[in-house]
Amino acid sequence: MPAVTEPKKNLKEEILRVAEAMFCQYGYDATTFQKIADELHITKGSITYHFKNKHFIMGTLFEEYFAALRAHIDSFPDAYRDAYWRYSVMYIYAYRAIMASPCTRGLFYHKNQMSLWEVTEVATMENIYRDIAEDFHKEFTEEDLRITAYLDLGARRRMYREYLTDSSFLPIDRYCYYHVYHMGLLARLDEATITRDIQDAFAFADAHTPPTVPILCGQP
């Protein structure tokens, strides 16, 4: 059995890496399953076996990026405060990198991507707020978590639209601040905890250079 499953595992990884390079080189729209298939000398069906569409490839790359950020943060255990602080640092890192150029923003905030994130990332958001709630001994029902996820994802889309409209009104660090502040409110944390954790999160992010990943490299 390993002889059958191992090639599939390797092909999935190869698809990810080729797609990652093409996203950086050509952008989201110009990267197609046909181009990926031609590069790997496989059929498009071999790609759809692992990934239904490009969004699922980007979703996997996004998960890899956040896993790298979390591992980096957790490599400084003495700095750790709580789950809300950790997620604040992760989002500060992520937004600073993703918003750095139109090319990078186009990968994560493509118009089609944004609609799909609001559907596919609900469970991820629920888990984030579940982590924070458990750390602070807050009681959230499954309904609470679902609605909180909807509110979070809806606010992200509106904030991004406002950022594109006038980035001078909402510079990137203020963008980060309001996003994680809103998360703190949705998590039902008190004002003092939110303020303290955000200050400490920015201090940590400024003091520790985050890891880089290929999907963010080589952008103009």
mmCIF file of C-alpha atoms in Angstrom:
data_model
loop_
_atom_site.group_PDB
_atom_site.id
_atom_site.type_symbol
_atom_site.label_atom_id
_atom_site.label_comp_id
_atom_site.label_asym_id
_atom_site.label_seq_id
_atom_site.Cartn_x
_atom_site.Cartn_y
_atom_site.Cartn_z
ATOM 1 C CA MET A 1 0.000 0.000 0.000
ATOM 2 C CA PRO A 2 2.761 2.611 0.743
ATOM 3 C CA ALA A 3 3.976 2.224 -2.851
ATOM 4 C CA VAL A 4 0.560 3.493 -3.996
ATOM 5 C CA THR A 5 -0.033 6.312 -1.499
ATOM 6 C CA GLU A 6 3.479 7.779 -1.460
ATOM 7 C CA PRO A 7 3.489 8.906 -5.106
ATOM 8 C CA LYS A 8 0.125 10.593 -4.537
ATOM 9 C CA LYS A 9 1.502 12.408 -1.515
ATOM 10 C CA ASN A 10 4.547 13.534 -3.473
ATOM 11 C CA LEU A 11 2.421 14.698 -6.414
ATOM 12 C CA LYS A 12 0.237 16.800 -4.126
ATOM 13 C CA GLU A 13 3.353 18.484 -2.761
ATOM 14 C CA GLU A 14 4.714 19.036 -6.280
ATOM 15 C CA ILE A 15 1.423 20.597 -7.362
ATOM 16 C CA LEU A 16 1.545 22.955 -4.381
ATOM 17 C CA ARG A 17 5.093 24.056 -5.037
ATOM 18 C CA VAL A 18 4.596 24.604 -8.778
ATOM 19 C CA ALA A 19 1.343 26.487 -8.183
ATOM 20 C CA GLU A 20 3.037 28.590 -5.511
ATOM 21 C CA ALA A 21 5.788 29.627 -7.926
ATOM 22 C CA MET A 22 3.281 30.389 -10.681
ATOM 23 C CA PHE A 23 1.051 32.458 -8.399
ATOM 24 C CA CYS A 24 4.077 34.614 -7.593
ATOM 25 C CA GLN A 25 5.216 34.848 -11.202
ATOM 26 C CA TYR A 26 1.936 35.179 -13.090
ATOM 27 C CA GLY A 27 -0.649 36.157 -10.495
ATOM 28 C CA TYR A 28 -3.868 34.417 -9.505
ATOM 29 C CA ASP A 29 -5.870 34.807 -12.717
ATOM 30 C CA ALA A 30 -3.063 33.816 -15.096
ATOM 31 C CA THR A 31 -2.180 30.678 -13.134
ATOM 32 C CA THR A 32 -4.274 27.840 -14.513
ATOM 33 C CA PHE A 33 -4.588 24.132 -13.907
ATOM 34 C CA GLN A 34 -3.454 23.622 -17.506
ATOM 35 C CA LYS A 35 -0.201 25.521 -16.888
ATOM 36 C CA ILE A 36 0.433 23.547 -13.711
ATOM 37 C CA ALA A 37 -0.339 20.282 -15.506
ATOM 38 C CA ASP A 38 1.962 21.158 -18.410
ATOM 39 C CA GLU A 39 4.800 22.009 -16.033
ATOM 40 C CA LEU A 40 4.450 18.686 -14.210
ATOM 41 C CA HIS A 41 3.609 16.654 -17.343
ATOM 42 C CA ILE A 42 0.360 15.425 -15.836
ATOM 43 C CA THR A 43 -3.333 15.782 -16.653
ATOM 44 C CA LYS A 44 -5.630 18.387 -15.133
ATOM 45 C CA GLY A 45 -7.550 15.486 -13.632
ATOM 46 C CA SER A 46 -4.470 14.601 -11.599
ATOM 47 C CA ILE A 47 -4.660 18.062 -10.042
ATOM 48 C CA THR A 48 -8.384 17.988 -9.315
ATOM 49 C CA TYR A 49 -7.859 14.666 -7.539
ATOM 50 C CA HIS A 50 -6.030 16.669 -4.851
ATOM 51 C CA PHE A 51 -7.464 20.188 -5.269
ATOM 52 C CA LYS A 52 -10.970 21.013 -6.482
ATOM 53 C CA ASN A 53 -9.900 24.428 -7.779
ATOM 54 C CA LYS A 54 -7.274 27.168 -7.369
ATOM 55 C CA HIS A 55 -8.931 28.454 -4.230
ATOM 56 C CA PHE A 56 -8.203 25.190 -2.443
ATOM 57 C CA ILE A 57 -4.550 25.422 -3.470
ATOM 58 C CA MET A 58 -4.386 28.973 -2.091
ATOM 59 C CA GLY A 59 -6.166 27.807 1.042
ATOM 60 C CA THR A 60 -3.525 25.151 1.631
ATOM 61 C CA LEU A 61 -0.713 27.657 1.058
ATOM 62 C CA PHE A 62 -2.448 30.034 3.473
ATOM 63 C CA GLU A 63 -2.627 27.286 6.110
ATOM 64 C CA GLU A 64 1.073 26.551 5.629
ATOM 65 C CA TYR A 65 1.884 30.230 6.101
ATOM 66 C CA PHE A 66 -0.108 30.544 9.312
ATOM 67 C CA ALA A 67 1.400 27.312 10.640
ATOM 68 C CA ALA A 68 4.861 28.784 10.025
ATOM 69 C CA LEU A 69 3.894 31.995 11.833
ATOM 70 C CA ARG A 70 2.502 30.085 14.800
ATOM 71 C CA ALA A 71 5.608 27.888 15.047
ATOM 72 C CA HIS A 72 7.789 31.002 14.943
ATOM 73 C CA ILE A 73 5.817 32.692 17.727
ATOM 74 C CA ASP A 74 5.784 29.537 19.843
ATOM 75 C CA SER A 75 9.574 29.290 19.538
ATOM 76 C CA PHE A 76 9.685 32.166 22.063
ATOM 77 C CA PRO A 77 7.785 30.536 24.965
ATOM 78 C CA ASP A 78 8.885 33.147 27.499
ATOM 79 C CA ALA A 79 7.056 35.828 25.508
ATOM 80 C CA TYR A 80 3.746 33.963 25.350
ATOM 81 C CA ARG A 81 0.779 35.629 27.037
ATOM 82 C CA ASP A 82 -2.426 33.962 25.883
ATOM 83 C CA ALA A 83 -4.293 32.736 22.791
ATOM 84 C CA TYR A 84 -5.618 36.188 21.892
ATOM 85 C CA TRP A 85 -2.103 37.624 22.037
ATOM 86 C CA ARG A 86 -0.791 34.834 19.789
ATOM 87 C CA TYR A 87 -3.476 35.394 17.158
ATOM 88 C CA SER A 88 -2.872 39.141 17.329
ATOM 89 C CA VAL A 89 0.811 38.636 16.534
ATOM 90 C CA MET A 90 -0.054 36.234 13.713
ATOM 91 C CA TYR A 91 -2.400 38.718 12.072
ATOM 92 C CA ILE A 92 0.020 41.618 12.482
ATOM 93 C CA TYR A 93 2.691 39.563 10.734
ATOM 94 C CA ALA A 94 0.280 38.367 8.052
ATOM 95 C CA TYR A 95 -1.251 41.728 7.187
ATOM 96 C CA ARG A 96 2.108 43.481 7.073
ATOM 97 C CA ALA A 97 3.313 40.877 4.568
ATOM 98 C CA ILE A 98 0.166 40.360 2.511
ATOM 99 C CA MET A 99 -0.641 44.067 2.130
ATOM 100 C CA ALA A 100 2.946 44.920 1.181
ATOM 101 C CA SER A 101 2.219 45.010 -2.556
ATOM 102 C CA PRO A 102 -0.721 44.815 -4.976
ATOM 103 C CA CYS A 103 0.659 41.519 -6.304
ATOM 104 C CA THR A 104 0.560 39.845 -2.913
ATOM 105 C CA ARG A 105 -2.814 41.347 -2.050
ATOM 106 C CA GLY A 106 -4.157 40.029 -5.338
ATOM 107 C CA LEU A 107 -3.349 36.468 -4.320
ATOM 108 C CA PHE A 108 -5.073 36.557 -0.950
ATOM 109 C CA TYR A 109 -7.786 39.110 -1.719
ATOM 110 C CA HIS A 110 -8.771 38.287 -5.288
ATOM 111 C CA LYS A 111 -12.456 39.161 -5.735
ATOM 112 C CA ASN A 112 -13.398 35.497 -6.119
ATOM 113 C CA GLN A 113 -11.170 34.504 -3.224
ATOM 114 C CA MET A 114 -12.878 36.902 -0.847
ATOM 115 C CA SER A 115 -16.289 35.370 -1.447
ATOM 116 C CA LEU A 116 -14.898 31.867 -1.060
ATOM 117 C CA TRP A 117 -13.003 32.716 2.162
ATOM 118 C CA GLU A 118 -16.335 33.739 3.709
ATOM 119 C CA VAL A 119 -17.622 30.228 3.059
ATOM 120 C CA THR A 120 -14.592 27.981 3.473
ATOM 121 C CA GLU A 121 -12.981 29.692 6.471
ATOM 122 C CA VAL A 122 -15.978 29.650 8.817
ATOM 123 C CA ALA A 123 -14.735 26.542 10.642
ATOM 124 C CA THR A 124 -11.251 28.059 10.926
ATOM 125 C CA MET A 125 -12.680 31.198 12.514
ATOM 126 C CA GLU A 126 -14.802 29.126 14.869
ATOM 127 C CA ASN A 127 -11.679 27.298 16.033
ATOM 128 C CA ILE A 128 -9.822 30.563 16.598
ATOM 129 C CA TYR A 129 -12.576 31.935 18.814
ATOM 130 C CA ARG A 130 -12.941 28.579 20.530
ATOM 131 C CA ASP A 131 -9.224 28.691 21.413
ATOM 132 C CA ILE A 132 -9.527 32.203 22.818
ATOM 133 C CA ALA A 133 -12.717 31.387 24.728
ATOM 134 C CA GLU A 134 -11.160 28.318 26.338
ATOM 135 C CA ASP A 135 -8.028 30.249 27.300
ATOM 136 C CA PHE A 136 -10.098 32.950 29.012
ATOM 137 C CA HIS A 137 -12.740 30.555 30.387
ATOM 138 C CA LYS A 138 -15.514 32.120 28.334
ATOM 139 C CA GLU A 139 -18.631 30.146 27.490
ATOM 140 C CA PHE A 140 -19.516 30.102 23.798
ATOM 141 C CA THR A 141 -22.209 27.867 22.350
ATOM 142 C CA GLU A 142 -21.734 26.410 18.877
ATOM 143 C CA GLU A 143 -24.246 28.986 17.663
ATOM 144 C CA ASP A 144 -22.212 31.759 19.316
ATOM 145 C CA LEU A 145 -19.063 30.562 17.561
ATOM 146 C CA ARG A 146 -20.777 30.357 14.180
ATOM 147 C CA ILE A 147 -22.244 33.861 14.385
ATOM 148 C CA THR A 148 -18.955 35.238 15.709
ATOM 149 C CA ALA A 149 -17.183 33.730 12.699
ATOM 150 C CA TYR A 150 -19.700 35.365 10.350
ATOM 151 C CA LEU A 151 -19.240 38.756 12.019
ATOM 152 C CA ASP A 152 -15.460 38.458 11.857
ATOM 153 C CA LEU A 153 -15.364 37.488 8.186
ATOM 154 C CA GLY A 154 -17.844 40.178 7.204
ATOM 155 C CA ALA A 155 -15.821 42.881 8.959
ATOM 156 C CA ARG A 156 -12.613 41.750 7.234
ATOM 157 C CA ARG A 157 -14.138 42.267 3.816
ATOM 158 C CA ARG A 158 -15.428 45.754 4.692
ATOM 159 C CA MET A 159 -12.106 46.799 6.223
ATOM 160 C CA TYR A 160 -10.223 45.649 3.147
ATOM 161 C CA ARG A 161 -12.545 47.681 0.918
ATOM 162 C CA GLU A 162 -11.929 50.769 3.045
ATOM 163 C CA TYR A 163 -8.171 50.167 2.927
ATOM 164 C CA LEU A 164 -8.224 50.067 -0.879
ATOM 165 C CA THR A 165 -10.375 53.200 -0.989
ATOM 166 C CA ASP A 166 -7.974 55.268 1.131
ATOM 167 C CA SER A 167 -4.933 53.559 2.620
ATOM 168 C CA SER A 168 -3.778 56.889 4.084
ATOM 169 C CA PHE A 169 -6.886 56.878 6.276
ATOM 170 C CA LEU A 170 -6.127 53.340 7.417
ATOM 171 C CA PRO A 171 -2.339 52.682 7.337
ATOM 172 C CA ILE A 172 -1.377 49.045 7.612
ATOM 173 C CA ASP A 173 -0.598 49.007 11.342
ATOM 174 C CA ARG A 174 -3.893 50.740 12.102
ATOM 175 C CA TYR A 175 -5.545 48.157 9.873
ATOM 176 C CA CYS A 176 -3.899 45.446 11.987
ATOM 177 C CA TYR A 177 -4.906 47.207 15.193
ATOM 178 C CA TYR A 178 -8.582 47.510 14.339
ATOM 179 C CA HIS A 179 -8.789 43.948 13.102
ATOM 180 C CA VAL A 180 -7.356 42.394 16.263
ATOM 181 C CA TYR A 181 -9.246 44.903 18.441
ATOM 182 C CA HIS A 182 -12.470 43.740 16.798
ATOM 183 C CA MET A 183 -11.437 40.139 17.438
ATOM 184 C CA GLY A 184 -11.007 40.969 21.117
ATOM 185 C CA LEU A 185 -14.490 42.469 21.267
ATOM 186 C CA LEU A 186 -16.010 39.458 19.505
ATOM 187 C CA ALA A 187 -14.178 37.200 21.961
ATOM 188 C CA ARG A 188 -15.830 39.158 24.825
ATOM 189 C CA LEU A 189 -12.538 40.209 26.368
ATOM 190 C CA ASP A 190 -12.335 43.241 28.637
ATOM 191 C CA GLU A 191 -10.837 46.498 27.401
ATOM 192 C CA ALA A 192 -7.747 46.271 29.612
ATOM 193 C CA THR A 193 -6.865 42.794 28.325
ATOM 194 C CA ILE A 194 -7.403 43.818 24.709
ATOM 195 C CA THR A 195 -5.244 46.933 25.093
ATOM 196 C CA ARG A 196 -2.452 45.081 26.901
ATOM 197 C CA ASP A 197 -2.345 42.166 24.482
ATOM 198 C CA ILE A 198 -2.370 44.361 21.385
ATOM 199 C CA GLN A 199 0.469 46.500 22.736
ATOM 200 C CA ASP A 200 2.481 43.401 23.581
ATOM 201 C CA ALA A 201 1.667 41.834 20.206
ATOM 202 C CA PHE A 202 2.999 44.826 18.279
ATOM 203 C CA ALA A 203 6.091 44.927 20.496
ATOM 204 C CA PHE A 204 6.768 41.247 19.796
ATOM 205 C CA ALA A 205 6.161 41.628 16.052
ATOM 206 C CA ASP A 206 8.532 44.605 15.909
ATOM 207 C CA ALA A 207 11.243 42.766 17.851
ATOM 208 C CA HIS A 208 11.131 39.403 16.047
ATOM 209 C CA THR A 209 11.427 39.105 12.273
ATOM 210 C CA PRO A 210 8.766 36.701 10.974
ATOM 211 C CA PRO A 211 9.581 33.735 8.737
ATOM 212 C CA THR A 212 9.241 34.173 4.996
ATOM 213 C CA VAL A 213 7.442 31.749 2.723
ATOM 214 C CA PRO A 214 7.711 31.468 -1.080
ATOM 215 C CA ILE A 215 4.169 32.676 -1.702
ATOM 216 C CA LEU A 216 5.203 36.076 -0.281
ATOM 217 C CA CYS A 217 8.653 36.243 -1.875
ATOM 218 C CA GLY A 218 9.692 37.909 -5.072
ATOM 219 C CA GLN A 219 6.836 40.370 -5.065
ATOM 220 C CA PRO A 220 7.504 43.839 -6.445
#
